[in-house]
JSON list of C-alpha atoms and ligand atoms in Angstrom, two decimals:
[
{"chain": "A", "resi": 1, "resn": "UNK", "atom": "CA", "xyz": [-36.43, 6.39, 15.24]},
{"chain": "A", "resi": 2, "resn": "UNK", "atom": "CA", "xyz": [-33.89, 8.99, 15.76]},
{"chain": "A", "resi": 3, "resn": "UNK", "atom": "CA", "xyz": [-30.28, 8.40, 14.67]},
{"chain": "A", "resi": 4, "resn": "UNK", "atom": "CA", "xyz": [-28.77, 9.82, 17.47]},
{"chain": "A", "resi": 5, "resn": "UNK", "atom": "CA", "xyz": [-30.88, 7.16, 19.85]},
{"chain": "A", "resi": 6, "resn": "UNK", "atom": "CA", "xyz": [-29.31, 4.47, 17.68]},
{"chain": "A", "resi": 7, "resn": "UNK", "atom": "CA", "xyz": [-25.95, 5.64, 17.96]},
{"chain": "A", "resi": 8, "resn": "UNK", "atom": "CA", "xyz": [-25.97, 6.24, 21.39]},
{"chain": "A", "resi": 9, "resn": "UNK", "atom": "CA", "xyz": [-27.37, 2.79, 21.96]},
{"chain": "A", "resi": 10, "resn": "UNK", "atom": "CA", "xyz": [-24.76, 0.75, 19.71]},
{"chain": "A", "resi": 11, "resn": "UNK", "atom": "CA", "xyz": [-21.75, 2.93, 21.19]},
{"chain": "A", "resi": 12, "resn": "UNK", "atom": "CA", "xyz": [-22.80, 2.04, 24.92]},
{"chain": "A", "resi": 13, "resn": "UNK", "atom": "CA", "xyz": [-21.85, -1.61, 24.21]},
{"chain": "A", "resi": 14, "resn": "UNK", "atom": "CA", "xyz": [-18.31, -2.07, 22.87]},
{"chain": "A", "resi": 15, "resn": "UNK", "atom": "CA", "xyz": [-19.01, -5.78, 21.27]},
{"chain": "A", "resi": 16, "resn": "UNK", "atom": "CA", "xyz": [-22.06, -4.06, 19.07]},
{"chain": "A", "resi": 17, "resn": "UNK", "atom": "CA", "xyz": [-20.36, -1.10, 18.49]},
{"chain": "A", "resi": 18, "resn": "UNK", "atom": "CA", "xyz": [-17.60, -3.36, 16.80]},
{"chain": "A", "resi": 19, "resn": "UNK", "atom": "CA", "xyz": [-19.80, -5.13, 14.62]},
{"chain": "A", "resi": 20, "resn": "UNK", "atom": "CA", "xyz": [-21.43, -1.73, 13.55]},
{"chain": "A", "resi": 21, "resn": "UNK", "atom": "CA", "xyz": [-17.80, -0.60, 12.43]},
{"chain": "A", "resi": 22, "resn": "UNK", "atom": "CA", "xyz": [-17.42, -3.58, 10.70]},
{"chain": "A", "resi": 23, "resn": "UNK", "atom": "CA", "xyz": [-20.81, -3.19, 8.96]},
{"chain": "A", "resi": 24, "resn": "UNK", "atom": "CA", "xyz": [-20.13, 0.45, 7.92]},
{"chain": "A", "resi": 25, "resn": "UNK", "atom": "CA", "xyz": [-16.66, -1.02, 6.71]},
{"chain": "A", "resi": 26, "resn": "UNK", "atom": "CA", "xyz": [-18.72, -3.03, 4.56]},
{"chain": "A", "resi": 27, "resn": "UNK", "atom": "CA", "xyz": [-20.88, -0.22, 3.13]},
{"chain": "A", "resi": 28, "resn": "UNK", "atom": "CA", "xyz": [-17.80, 1.87, 2.55]},
{"chain": "A", "resi": 29, "resn": "UNK", "atom": "CA", "xyz": [-16.16, -1.35, 0.57]},
{"chain": "A", "resi": 30, "resn": "UNK", "atom": "CA", "xyz": [-19.02, -1.77, -1.45]},
{"chain": "A", "resi": 31, "resn": "UNK", "atom": "CA", "xyz": [-19.01, 1.82, -2.46]},
{"chain": "A", "resi": 32, "resn": "UNK", "atom": "CA", "xyz": [-15.61, 1.37, -3.23]},
{"chain": "A", "resi": 33, "resn": "UNK", "atom": "CA", "xyz": [-16.10, -1.43, -5.45]},
{"chain": "A", "resi": 34, "resn": "UNK", "atom": "CA", "xyz": [-18.94, -0.14, -7.28]},
{"chain": "A", "resi": 35, "resn": "UNK", "atom": "CA", "xyz": [-17.03, 2.82, -8.15]},
{"chain": "A", "resi": 36, "resn": "UNK", "atom": "CA", "xyz": [-14.04, 0.53, -9.56]},
{"chain": "A", "resi": 37, "resn": "UNK", "atom": "CA", "xyz": [-16.78, -1.13, -11.58]},
{"chain": "A", "resi": 38, "resn": "UNK", "atom": "CA", "xyz": [-18.49, 1.61, -13.11]},
{"chain": "A", "resi": 39, "resn": "UNK", "atom": "CA", "xyz": [-14.88, 2.73, -14.38]},
{"chain": "A", "resi": 40, "resn": "UNK", "atom": "CA", "xyz": [-14.34, 3.02, -18.10]},
{"chain": "A", "resi": 41, "resn": "UNK", "atom": "CA", "xyz": [-11.02, 0.98, -19.20]},
{"chain": "A", "resi": 42, "resn": "UNK", "atom": "CA", "xyz": [-9.34, 4.19, -20.33]},
{"chain": "A", "resi": 43, "resn": "UNK", "atom": "CA", "xyz": [-11.19, 7.02, -19.54]},
{"chain": "A", "resi": 44, "resn": "UNK", "atom": "CA", "xyz": [-10.78, 7.65, -15.79]},
{"chain": "A", "resi": 45, "resn": "UNK", "atom": "CA", "xyz": [-10.50, 10.81, -14.37]},
{"chain": "A", "resi": 46, "resn": "UNK", "atom": "CA", "xyz": [-8.28, 11.97, -11.54]},
{"chain": "A", "resi": 47, "resn": "UNK", "atom": "CA", "xyz": [-11.38, 12.56, -9.16]},
{"chain": "A", "resi": 48, "resn": "UNK", "atom": "CA", "xyz": [-12.64, 9.23, -10.01]},
{"chain": "A", "resi": 49, "resn": "UNK", "atom": "CA", "xyz": [-9.53, 7.70, -9.09]},
{"chain": "A", "resi": 50, "resn": "UNK", "atom": "CA", "xyz": [-9.20, 9.59, -5.93]},
{"chain": "A", "resi": 51, "resn": "UNK", "atom": "CA", "xyz": [-12.73, 8.86, -5.09]},
{"chain": "A", "resi": 52, "resn": "UNK", "atom": "CA", "xyz": [-12.49, 5.02, -5.51]},
{"chain": "A", "resi": 53, "resn": "UNK", "atom": "CA", "xyz": [-9.18, 5.20, -3.52]},
{"chain": "A", "resi": 54, "resn": "UNK", "atom": "CA", "xyz": [-10.63, 7.15, -0.34]},
{"chain": "A", "resi": 55, "resn": "UNK", "atom": "CA", "xyz": [-13.74, 4.79, -0.46]},
{"chain": "A", "resi": 56, "resn": "UNK", "atom": "CA", "xyz": [-11.20, 1.94, -0.01]},
{"chain": "A", "resi": 57, "resn": "UNK", "atom": "CA", "xyz": [-9.71, 3.66, 2.75]},
{"chain": "A", "resi": 58, "resn": "UNK", "atom": "CA", "xyz": [-12.63, 4.17, 4.58]},
{"chain": "A", "resi": 59, "resn": "UNK", "atom": "CA", "xyz": [-13.67, 0.98, 4.45]},
{"chain": "A", "resi": 60, "resn": "UNK", "atom": "CA", "xyz": [-9.94, -0.19, 5.91]},
{"chain": "A", "resi": 61, "resn": "UNK", "atom": "CA", "xyz": [-10.15, 2.82, 8.57]},
{"chain": "A", "resi": 62, "resn": "UNK", "atom": "CA", "xyz": [-13.47, 1.57, 9.86]},
{"chain": "A", "resi": 63, "resn": "UNK", "atom": "CA", "xyz": [-12.24, -2.01, 10.10]},
{"chain": "A", "resi": 64, "resn": "UNK", "atom": "CA", "xyz": [-9.38, -0.71, 12.00]},
{"chain": "A", "resi": 65, "resn": "UNK", "atom": "CA", "xyz": [-11.49, 1.39, 14.43]},
{"chain": "A", "resi": 66, "resn": "UNK", "atom": "CA", "xyz": [-12.49, -1.93, 15.75]},
{"chain": "A", "resi": 67, "resn": "UNK", "atom": "CA", "xyz": [-9.38, -2.36, 17.72]},
{"chain": "A", "resi": 68, "resn": "UNK", "atom": "CA", "xyz": [-10.36, 0.78, 20.15]},
{"chain": "A", "resi": 69, "resn": "UNK", "atom": "CA", "xyz": [-13.45, -1.24, 20.89]},
{"chain": "A", "resi": 70, "resn": "UNK", "atom": "CA", "xyz": [-12.71, -4.97, 20.66]},
{"chain": "A", "resi": 71, "resn": "UNK", "atom": "CA", "xyz": [-10.44, -7.31, 18.61]},
{"chain": "A", "resi": 72, "resn": "UNK", "atom": "CA", "xyz": [-10.07, -7.18, 14.54]},
{"chain": "A", "resi": 73, "resn": "UNK", "atom": "CA", "xyz": [-9.72, -10.94, 14.50]},
{"chain": "A", "resi": 74, "resn": "UNK", "atom": "CA", "xyz": [-12.99, -11.33, 16.05]},
{"chain": "A", "resi": 75, "resn": "UNK", "atom": "CA", "xyz": [-14.26, -9.75, 12.95]},
{"chain": "A", "resi": 76, "resn": "UNK", "atom": "CA", "xyz": [-12.64, -11.91, 10.20]},
{"chain": "A", "resi": 77, "resn": "UNK", "atom": "CA", "xyz": [-15.11, -11.24, 7.36]},
{"chain": "A", "resi": 78, "resn": "UNK", "atom": "CA", "xyz": [-18.30, -9.15, 6.18]},
{"chain": "A", "resi": 79, "resn": "UNK", "atom": "CA", "xyz": [-20.57, -12.55, 6.85]},
{"chain": "A", "resi": 80, "resn": "UNK", "atom": "CA", "xyz": [-23.90, -12.24, 8.30]},
{"chain": "A", "resi": 81, "resn": "UNK", "atom": "CA", "xyz": [-22.54, -12.80, 11.99]},
{"chain": "A", "resi": 82, "resn": "UNK", "atom": "CA", "xyz": [-20.14, -10.15, 11.91]},
{"chain": "A", "resi": 83, "resn": "UNK", "atom": "CA", "xyz": [-22.79, -7.48, 11.03]},
{"chain": "A", "resi": 84, "resn": "UNK", "atom": "CA", "xyz": [-25.64, -5.31, 12.41]},
{"chain": "A", "resi": 85, "resn": "UNK", "atom": "CA", "xyz": [-28.55, -5.30, 9.93]},
{"chain": "A", "resi": 86, "resn": "UNK", "atom": "CA", "xyz": [-26.78, -7.91, 7.53]},
{"chain": "A", "resi": 87, "resn": "UNK", "atom": "CA", "xyz": [-29.65, -7.97, 5.00]},
{"chain": "A", "resi": 88, "resn": "UNK", "atom": "CA", "xyz": [-30.51, -4.08, 4.97]},
{"chain": "A", "resi": 89, "resn": "UNK", "atom": "CA", "xyz": [-26.78, -3.39, 4.85]},
{"chain": "A", "resi": 90, "resn": "UNK", "atom": "CA", "xyz": [-25.91, -5.51, 1.93]},
{"chain": "A", "resi": 91, "resn": "UNK", "atom": "CA", "xyz": [-28.94, -4.34, -0.14]},
{"chain": "A", "resi": 92, "resn": "UNK", "atom": "CA", "xyz": [-28.79, -0.76, 0.35]},
{"chain": "A", "resi": 93, "resn": "UNK", "atom": "CA", "xyz": [-26.23, 0.38, -2.19]},
{"chain": "A", "resi": 94, "resn": "UNK", "atom": "CA", "xyz": [-27.29, -2.22, -4.57]},
{"chain": "A", "resi": 95, "resn": "UNK", "atom": "CA", "xyz": [-30.97, -1.58, -4.42]},
{"chain": "A", "resi": 96, "resn": "UNK", "atom": "CA", "xyz": [-30.02, 2.00, -4.90]},
{"chain": "A", "resi": 97, "resn": "UNK", "atom": "CA", "xyz": [-28.04, 1.42, -7.83]},
{"chain": "A", "resi": 98, "resn": "UNK", "atom": "CA", "xyz": [-30.95, -0.76, -9.52]},
{"chain": "A", "resi": 99, "resn": "UNK", "atom": "CA", "xyz": [-33.65, 1.95, -8.92]},
{"chain": "A", "resi": 100, "resn": "UNK", "atom": "CA", "xyz": [-31.24, 4.75, -10.32]},
{"chain": "A", "resi": 101, "resn": "UNK", "atom": "CA", "xyz": [-30.57, 2.64, -13.28]},
{"chain": "A", "resi": 102, "resn": "UNK", "atom": "CA", "xyz": [-34.16, 2.07, -13.91]},
{"chain": "A", "resi": 103, "resn": "UNK", "atom": "CA", "xyz": [-34.83, 5.81, -13.83]},
{"chain": "A", "resi": 104, "resn": "UNK", "atom": "CA", "xyz": [-31.80, 6.82, -16.08]},
{"chain": "A", "resi": 105, "resn": "UNK", "atom": "CA", "xyz": [-32.88, 4.12, -18.70]},
{"chain": "A", "resi": 106, "resn": "UNK", "atom": "CA", "xyz": [-36.48, 5.30, -18.56]},
{"chain": "A", "resi": 107, "resn": "UNK", "atom": "CA", "xyz": [-35.84, 9.01, -18.43]},
{"chain": "A", "resi": 108, "resn": "UNK", "atom": "CA", "xyz": [-32.59, 9.44, -20.28]},
{"chain": "A", "resi": 109, "resn": "UNK", "atom": "CA", "xyz": [-32.62, 6.30, -22.51]},
{"chain": "A", "resi": 110, "resn": "UNK", "atom": "CA", "xyz": [-29.01, 5.78, -21.43]},
{"chain": "A", "resi": 111, "resn": "UNK", "atom": "CA", "xyz": [-27.30, 2.20, -21.77]},
{"chain": "A", "resi": 112, "resn": "UNK", "atom": "CA", "xyz": [-23.73, 0.94, -21.69]},
{"chain": "A", "resi": 113, "resn": "UNK", "atom": "CA", "xyz": [-20.92, 3.08, -20.39]},
{"chain": "A", "resi": 114, "resn": "UNK", "atom": "CA", "xyz": [-23.31, 6.13, -20.50]},
{"chain": "A", "resi": 115, "resn": "UNK", "atom": "CA", "xyz": [-25.75, 4.54, -18.36]},
{"chain": "A", "resi": 116, "resn": "UNK", "atom": "CA", "xyz": [-22.65, 3.22, -15.96]},
{"chain": "A", "resi": 117, "resn": "UNK", "atom": "CA", "xyz": [-21.00, 6.73, -15.61]},
{"chain": "A", "resi": 118, "resn": "UNK", "atom": "CA", "xyz": [-24.60, 8.56, -15.18]},
{"chain": "A", "resi": 119, "resn": "UNK", "atom": "CA", "xyz": [-25.56, 5.83, -12.32]},
{"chain": "A", "resi": 120, "resn": "UNK", "atom": "CA", "xyz": [-22.31, 6.50, -10.65]},
{"chain": "A", "resi": 121, "resn": "UNK", "atom": "CA", "xyz": [-22.81, 10.16, -10.43]},
{"chain": "A", "resi": 122, "resn": "UNK", "atom": "CA", "xyz": [-26.25, 9.90, -9.00]},
{"chain": "A", "resi": 123, "resn": "UNK", "atom": "CA", "xyz": [-25.91, 7.21, -6.65]},
{"chain": "A", "resi": 124, "resn": "UNK", "atom": "CA", "xyz": [-22.66, 8.36, -5.29]},
{"chain": "A", "resi": 125, "resn": "UNK", "atom": "CA", "xyz": [-24.07, 12.04, -4.85]},
{"chain": "A", "resi": 126, "resn": "UNK", "atom": "CA", "xyz": [-26.91, 10.63, -2.90]},
{"chain": "A", "resi": 127, "resn": "UNK", "atom": "CA", "xyz": [-24.51, 8.59, -0.59]},
{"chain": "A", "resi": 128, "resn": "UNK", "atom": "CA", "xyz": [-22.55, 11.60, -0.14]},
{"chain": "A", "resi": 129, "resn": "UNK", "atom": "CA", "xyz": [-25.49, 13.57, 0.94]},
{"chain": "A", "resi": 130, "resn": "UNK", "atom": "CA", "xyz": [-26.08, 10.87, 3.63]},
{"chain": "A", "resi": 131, "resn": "UNK", "atom": "CA", "xyz": [-22.59, 10.62, 4.36]},
{"chain": "A", "resi": 132, "resn": "UNK", "atom": "CA", "xyz": [-22.65, 14.29, 5.48]},
{"chain": "A", "resi": 133, "resn": "UNK", "atom": "CA", "xyz": [-25.24, 13.61, 7.77]},
{"chain": "A", "resi": 134, "resn": "UNK", "atom": "CA", "xyz": [-24.74, 10.35, 9.22]},
{"chain": "A", "resi": 135, "resn": "UNK", "atom": "CA", "xyz": [-20.74, 10.78, 10.15]},
{"chain": "A", "resi": 136, "resn": "UNK", "atom": "CA", "xyz": [-21.26, 14.11, 11.69]},
{"chain": "A", "resi": 137, "resn": "UNK", "atom": "CA", "xyz": [-24.05, 12.53, 13.81]},
{"chain": "A", "resi": 138, "resn": "UNK", "atom": "CA", "xyz": [-22.02, 9.64, 14.94]},
{"chain": "A", "resi": 139, "resn": "UNK", "atom": "CA", "xyz": [-18.97, 11.82, 15.58]},
{"chain": "A", "resi": 140, "resn": "UNK", "atom": "CA", "xyz": [-21.28, 13.64, 18.05]},
{"chain": "A", "resi": 141, "resn": "UNK", "atom": "CA", "xyz": [-22.51, 10.64, 19.78]},
{"chain": "A", "resi": 142, "resn": "UNK", "atom": "CA", "xyz": [-18.91, 9.44, 20.10]},
{"chain": "A", "resi": 143, "resn": "UNK", "atom": "CA", "xyz": [-17.81, 13.14, 21.54]},
{"chain": "A", "resi": 144, "resn": "UNK", "atom": "CA", "xyz": [-20.72, 12.58, 24.38]},
{"chain": "A", "resi": 145, "resn": "UNK", "atom": "CA", "xyz": [-19.07, 9.74, 25.47]},
{"chain": "A", "resi": 146, "resn": "UNK", "atom": "CA", "xyz": [-15.24, 10.63, 24.92]},
{"chain": "A", "resi": 147, "resn": "UNK", "atom": "CA", "xyz": [-14.91, 7.54, 22.63]},
{"chain": "A", "resi": 148, "resn": "UNK", "atom": "CA", "xyz": [-11.86, 6.99, 21.21]},
{"chain": "A", "resi": 149, "resn": "UNK", "atom": "CA", "xyz": [-13.50, 5.84, 18.11]},
{"chain": "A", "resi": 150, "resn": "UNK", "atom": "CA", "xyz": [-12.89, 9.06, 15.76]},
{"chain": "A", "resi": 151, "resn": "UNK", "atom": "CA", "xyz": [-14.75, 9.60, 12.28]},
{"chain": "A", "resi": 152, "resn": "UNK", "atom": "CA", "xyz": [-13.09, 12.93, 11.70]},
{"chain": "A", "resi": 153, "resn": "UNK", "atom": "CA", "xyz": [-10.77, 12.32, 8.75]},
{"chain": "A", "resi": 154, "resn": "UNK", "atom": "CA", "xyz": [-13.52, 10.24, 7.06]},
{"chain": "A", "resi": 155, "resn": "UNK", "atom": "CA", "xyz": [-16.13, 13.29, 7.62]},
{"chain": "A", "resi": 156, "resn": "UNK", "atom": "CA", "xyz": [-13.31, 15.76, 6.12]},
{"chain": "A", "resi": 157, "resn": "UNK", "atom": "CA", "xyz": [-13.04, 13.54, 2.87]},
{"chain": "A", "resi": 158, "resn": "UNK", "atom": "CA", "xyz": [-16.82, 12.81, 2.45]},
{"chain": "A", "resi": 159, "resn": "UNK", "atom": "CA", "xyz": [-17.28, 16.76, 2.37]},
{"chain": "A", "resi": 160, "resn": "UNK", "atom": "CA", "xyz": [-14.71, 16.68, -0.46]},
{"chain": "A", "resi": 161, "resn": "UNK", "atom": "CA", "xyz": [-16.49, 13.97, -2.18]},
{"chain": "A", "resi": 162, "resn": "UNK", "atom": "CA", "xyz": [-19.85, 15.84, -2.33]},
{"chain": "A", "resi": 163, "resn": "UNK", "atom": "CA", "xyz": [-18.21, 18.91, -3.68]},
{"chain": "A", "resi": 164, "resn": "UNK", "atom": "CA", "xyz": [-16.60, 16.93, -6.52]},
{"chain": "A", "resi": 165, "resn": "UNK", "atom": "CA", "xyz": [-19.75, 15.27, -7.27]},
{"chain": "A", "resi": 166, "resn": "UNK", "atom": "CA", "xyz": [-21.68, 18.56, -7.75]},
{"chain": "A", "resi": 167, "resn": "UNK", "atom": "CA", "xyz": [-18.79, 19.58, -10.14]},
{"chain": "A", "resi": 168, "resn": "UNK", "atom": "CA", "xyz": [-19.11, 16.13, -12.29]},
{"chain": "A", "resi": 169, "resn": "UNK", "atom": "CA", "xyz": [-22.95, 16.40, -11.97]},
{"chain": "A", "resi": 170, "resn": "UNK", "atom": "CA", "xyz": [-23.10, 20.16, -13.69]},
{"chain": "A", "resi": 171, "resn": "UNK", "atom": "CA", "xyz": [-20.67, 19.27, -16.46]},
{"chain": "A", "resi": 172, "resn": "UNK", "atom": "CA", "xyz": [-23.00, 15.97, -16.91]},
{"chain": "A", "resi": 173, "resn": "UNK", "atom": "CA", "xyz": [-26.39, 17.87, -17.29]},
{"chain": "A", "resi": 174, "resn": "UNK", "atom": "CA", "xyz": [-27.78, 21.09, -16.87]},
{"chain": "A", "resi": 175, "resn": "UNK", "atom": "CA", "xyz": [-30.88, 19.55, -15.21]},
{"chain": "A", "resi": 176, "resn": "UNK", "atom": "CA", "xyz": [-28.50, 17.66, -12.74]},
{"chain": "A", "resi": 177, "resn": "UNK", "atom": "CA", "xyz": [-30.31, 19.03, -9.78]},
{"chain": "A", "resi": 178, "resn": "UNK", "atom": "CA", "xyz": [-33.65, 17.30, -11.01]},
{"chain": "A", "resi": 179, "resn": "UNK", "atom": "CA", "xyz": [-31.96, 13.99, -11.42]},
{"chain": "A", "resi": 180, "resn": "UNK", "atom": "CA", "xyz": [-30.14, 14.19, -8.20]},
{"chain": "A", "resi": 181, "resn": "UNK", "atom": "CA", "xyz": [-33.35, 14.97, -6.31]},
{"chain": "A", "resi": 182, "resn": "UNK", "atom": "CA", "xyz": [-34.98, 11.40, -7.74]},
{"chain": "A", "resi": 183, "resn": "UNK", "atom": "CA", "xyz": [-31.62, 9.83, -6.60]},
{"chain": "A", "resi": 184, "resn": "UNK", "atom": "CA", "xyz": [-31.82, 11.18, -2.72]},
{"chain": "A", "resi": 185, "resn": "UNK", "atom": "CA", "xyz": [-35.84, 10.53, -2.46]},
{"chain": "A", "resi": 186, "resn": "UNK", "atom": "CA", "xyz": [-35.02, 6.63, -3.63]},
{"chain": "A", "resi": 187, "resn": "UNK", "atom": "CA", "xyz": [-32.14, 6.78, -1.15]},
{"chain": "A", "resi": 188, "resn": "UNK", "atom": "CA", "xyz": [-34.11, 8.22, 1.74]},
{"chain": "A", "resi": 189, "resn": "UNK", "atom": "CA", "xyz": [-36.38, 5.29, 1.57]},
{"chain": "A", "resi": 190, "resn": "UNK", "atom": "CA", "xyz": [-33.60, 2.92, 1.44]},
{"chain": "A", "resi": 191, "resn": "UNK", "atom": "CA", "xyz": [-31.98, 4.83, 4.30]},
{"chain": "A", "resi": 192, "resn": "UNK", "atom": "CA", "xyz": [-35.03, 4.47, 6.52]},
{"chain": "A", "resi": 193, "resn": "UNK", "atom": "CA", "xyz": [-35.31, 1.01, 5.99]},
{"chain": "A", "resi": 194, "resn": "UNK", "atom": "CA", "xyz": [-31.79, 0.39, 7.00]},
{"chain": "A", "resi": 195, "resn": "UNK", "atom": "CA", "xyz": [-32.62, 2.41, 10.47]},
{"chain": "A", "resi": 196, "resn": "UNK", "atom": "CA", "xyz": [-35.51, 0.55, 10.87]},
{"chain": "A", "resi": 197, "resn": "UNK", "atom": "CA", "xyz": [-33.60, -2.84, 10.39]},
{"chain": "A", "resi": 198, "resn": "UNK", "atom": "CA", "xyz": [-31.04, -1.91, 13.11]},
{"chain": "A", "resi": 199, "resn": "UNK", "atom": "CA", "xyz": [-33.24, -0.26, 15.48]},
{"chain": "A", "resi": 200, "resn": "UNK", "atom": "CA", "xyz": [-35.24, -3.55, 15.27]},
{"chain": "A", "resi": 201, "resn": "UNK", "atom": "CA", "xyz": [-31.79, -5.68, 15.99]},
{"chain": "A", "resi": 202, "resn": "UNK", "atom": "CA", "xyz": [-31.29, -3.32, 18.72]},
{"chain": "A", "resi": 203, "resn": "UNK", "atom": "CA", "xyz": [-34.78, -3.99, 20.39]},
{"chain": "A", "resi": 204, "resn": "UNK", "atom": "CA", "xyz": [-35.55, -0.24, 19.95]},
{"chain": "A", "resi": 205, "resn": "UNK", "atom": "CA", "xyz": [-38.77, -0.38, 17.92]},
{"chain": "B", "resi": 1, "resn": "FE2", "atom": "FE1", "xyz": [-16.62, 7.05, 2.42]},
{"chain": "B", "resi": 2, "resn": "FE2", "atom": "FE1", "xyz": [-17.60, 9.24, -0.22]}
]
């Protein structure tokens, strides 16, 4: 299933497009909450604080974009009825987190706060790599039909996040690329499942 084909189908129907925006909002909000949950009570850096704030802004911004294709009141929550592929969308980030934590425990024998921080680094890195592919592809499909929905401000911030994650990963381990690749491999699998679930819901597969 091609990403562009999925996006074109979604954008073609306003009600579906609104539901998709709400779904992306849920996923961004899950990311923001995960970053906040991984924070140490006192040792929170400027980068981590900025990142948590910007992911929360993305969740809000995506929710707000709904008004360009529908009514925000029609999407009062992140309950199943208001989402596209709810199960895959809910579990994507949680599953990634669980698998990465398992890898870190086994490979690096991490636990407690060290495990939380390392998981934040690897999970977020993998998501940022994906975001840097997903949002530009979505924007391209939006541009094709001159949609009012716009992802440009998110794209700029996600590019910044990826660069910031690399800075933090380099400080974390000289072998960061090896660990990051493991996280990206896990993420790829989960992302493909998400795309298949969306395609099935749209009747494309
Ligand atoms: Fe984001
Ligand atoms: Fe991000």
